[in-house]
Short mmCIF file of C-alpha atoms in Angstrom, two decimals:
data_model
loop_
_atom_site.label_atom_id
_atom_site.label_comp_id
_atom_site.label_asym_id
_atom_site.label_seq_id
_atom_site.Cartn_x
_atom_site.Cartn_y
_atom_site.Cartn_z
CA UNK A 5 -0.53 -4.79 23.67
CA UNK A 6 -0.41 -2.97 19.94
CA UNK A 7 2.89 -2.54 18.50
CA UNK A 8 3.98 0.11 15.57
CA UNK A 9 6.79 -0.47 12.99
CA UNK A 10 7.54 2.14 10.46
CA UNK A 11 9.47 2.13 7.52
CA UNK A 12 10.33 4.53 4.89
CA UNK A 13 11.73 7.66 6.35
CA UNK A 14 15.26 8.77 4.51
CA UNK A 15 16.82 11.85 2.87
CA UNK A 16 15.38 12.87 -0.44
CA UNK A 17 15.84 16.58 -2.33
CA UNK A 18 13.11 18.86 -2.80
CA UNK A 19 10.58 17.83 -4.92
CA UNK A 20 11.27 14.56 -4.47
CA UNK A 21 8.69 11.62 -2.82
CA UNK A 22 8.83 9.36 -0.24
CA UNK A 23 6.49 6.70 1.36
CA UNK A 24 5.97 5.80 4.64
CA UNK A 25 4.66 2.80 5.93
CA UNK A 26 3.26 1.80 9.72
CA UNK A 27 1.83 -1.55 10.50
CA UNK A 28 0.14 -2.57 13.90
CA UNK A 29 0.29 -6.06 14.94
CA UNK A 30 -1.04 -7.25 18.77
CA UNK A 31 -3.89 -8.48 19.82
CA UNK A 32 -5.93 -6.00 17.90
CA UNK A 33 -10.02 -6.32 17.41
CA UNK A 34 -10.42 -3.73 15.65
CA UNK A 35 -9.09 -0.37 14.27
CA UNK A 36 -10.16 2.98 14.73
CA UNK A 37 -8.28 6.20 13.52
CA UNK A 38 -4.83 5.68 12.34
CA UNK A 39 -2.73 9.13 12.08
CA UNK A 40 0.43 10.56 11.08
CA UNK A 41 2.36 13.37 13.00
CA UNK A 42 5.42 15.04 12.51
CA UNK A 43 8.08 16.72 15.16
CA UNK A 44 10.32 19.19 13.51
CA UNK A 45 13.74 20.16 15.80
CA UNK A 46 12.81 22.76 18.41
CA UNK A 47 8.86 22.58 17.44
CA UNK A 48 5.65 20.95 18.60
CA UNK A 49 4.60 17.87 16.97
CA UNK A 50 1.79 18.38 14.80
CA UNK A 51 -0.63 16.01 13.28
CA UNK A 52 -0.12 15.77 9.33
CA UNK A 53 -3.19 13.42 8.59
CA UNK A 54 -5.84 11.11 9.89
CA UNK A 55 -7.96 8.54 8.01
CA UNK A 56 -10.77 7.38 9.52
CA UNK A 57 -11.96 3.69 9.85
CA UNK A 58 -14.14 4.03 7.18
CA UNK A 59 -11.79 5.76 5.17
CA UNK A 60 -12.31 9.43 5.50
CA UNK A 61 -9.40 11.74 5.13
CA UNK A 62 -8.14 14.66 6.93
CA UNK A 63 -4.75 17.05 6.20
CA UNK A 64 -3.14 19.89 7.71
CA UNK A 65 -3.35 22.71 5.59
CA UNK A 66 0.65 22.60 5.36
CA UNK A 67 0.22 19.09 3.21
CA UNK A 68 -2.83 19.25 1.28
CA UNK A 69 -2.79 18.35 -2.30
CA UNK A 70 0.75 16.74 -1.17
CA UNK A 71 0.44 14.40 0.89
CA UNK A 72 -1.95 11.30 0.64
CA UNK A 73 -2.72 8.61 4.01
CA UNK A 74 -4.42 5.50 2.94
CA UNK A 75 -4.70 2.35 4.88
CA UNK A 76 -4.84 -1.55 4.20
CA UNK A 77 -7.80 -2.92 6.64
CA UNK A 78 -6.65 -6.30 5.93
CA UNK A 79 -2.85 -5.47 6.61
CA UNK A 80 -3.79 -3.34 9.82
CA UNK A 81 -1.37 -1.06 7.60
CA UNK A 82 -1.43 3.04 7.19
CA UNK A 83 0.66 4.88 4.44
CA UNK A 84 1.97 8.42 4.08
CA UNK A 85 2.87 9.33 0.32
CA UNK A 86 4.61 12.72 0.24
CA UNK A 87 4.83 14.20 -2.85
CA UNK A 88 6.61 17.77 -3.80
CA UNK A 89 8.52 17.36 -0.48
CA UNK A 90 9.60 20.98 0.55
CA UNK A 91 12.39 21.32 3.02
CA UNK A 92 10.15 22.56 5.44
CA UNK A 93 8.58 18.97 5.58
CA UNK A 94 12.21 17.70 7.60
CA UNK A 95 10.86 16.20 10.53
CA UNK A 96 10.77 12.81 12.52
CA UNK A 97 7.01 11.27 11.40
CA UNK A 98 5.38 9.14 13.86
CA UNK A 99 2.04 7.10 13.08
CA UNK A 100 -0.55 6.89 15.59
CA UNK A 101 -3.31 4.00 16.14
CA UNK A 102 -6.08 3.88 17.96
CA UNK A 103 -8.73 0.66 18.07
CA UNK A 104 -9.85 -2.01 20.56
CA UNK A 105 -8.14 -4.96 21.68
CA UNK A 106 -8.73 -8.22 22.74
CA UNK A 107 -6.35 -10.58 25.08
CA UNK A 108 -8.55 -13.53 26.80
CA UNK A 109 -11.45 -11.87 25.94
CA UNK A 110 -11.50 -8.58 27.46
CA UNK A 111 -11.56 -5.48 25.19
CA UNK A 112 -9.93 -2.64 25.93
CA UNK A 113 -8.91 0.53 24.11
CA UNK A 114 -5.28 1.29 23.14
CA UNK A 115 -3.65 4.21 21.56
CA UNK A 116 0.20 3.27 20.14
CA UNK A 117 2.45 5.59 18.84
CA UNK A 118 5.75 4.07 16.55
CA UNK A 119 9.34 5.02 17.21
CA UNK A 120 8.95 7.73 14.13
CA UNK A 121 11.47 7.75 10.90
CA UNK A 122 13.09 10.60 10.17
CA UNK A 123 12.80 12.64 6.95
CA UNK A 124 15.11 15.21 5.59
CA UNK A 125 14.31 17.02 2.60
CA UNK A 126 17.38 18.99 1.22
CA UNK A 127 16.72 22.07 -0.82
#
């Protein structure tokens, strides 16, 4: 079992930055894809970024040039710095992880999502 804890969500004005942090801890043997979404009240979540294992970076079009996901290998760790928030970017963000694990040596695929951290952006 994988287990997500985020931390860094709060209320910052527009224009403002915030980071958020997600670390996976388990019985992980490796990492795959590690993702942010976002849920805004009364729409769909939507994914916000992705960063491959190798480190390759994807962004909704909403974020680019914004937003920046990285990730610590050695701290099974992903980040979301938001820059130039806008108040459009209020939402709850969840990370999502996907990798193999390994309890009594059996692998086996998970995919954990974290309670999500809210962020308001006032204007």
């Amino acid at each position: 079992q994988v287990q997500l804890v985020e931390s860094g969500g709060g209320l910052v004005q527009a224009g403002g930055s915030l980071r958020l942090s997600c670390v996976a801890s388990g019985k992980i043997f490796s990492i795959n894809t590690m993702d942010w979404y976002r849920q805004a009240p009364g729409k769909q979540r939507e994914l916000v970024a992705t960063i491959a294992s190798g480190g390759r970076t994807t962004y909704a079009d909403s974020v680019k040039g914004r937003f920046t996901i990285s990730r610590d290998n050695t701290k099974n760790t992903v980040y979301l710095q938001m820059n130039s928030l806008k108040p459009e970017d209020t939402a709850v963000y969840y990370c999502n992880v996907e990798g193999v694990s390994a309890v009594s040596g059996t692998f086996r695929a998970f995919n954990s999502w974290a309670q999500g951290t809210q962020v308001t952006v006032s204007s």
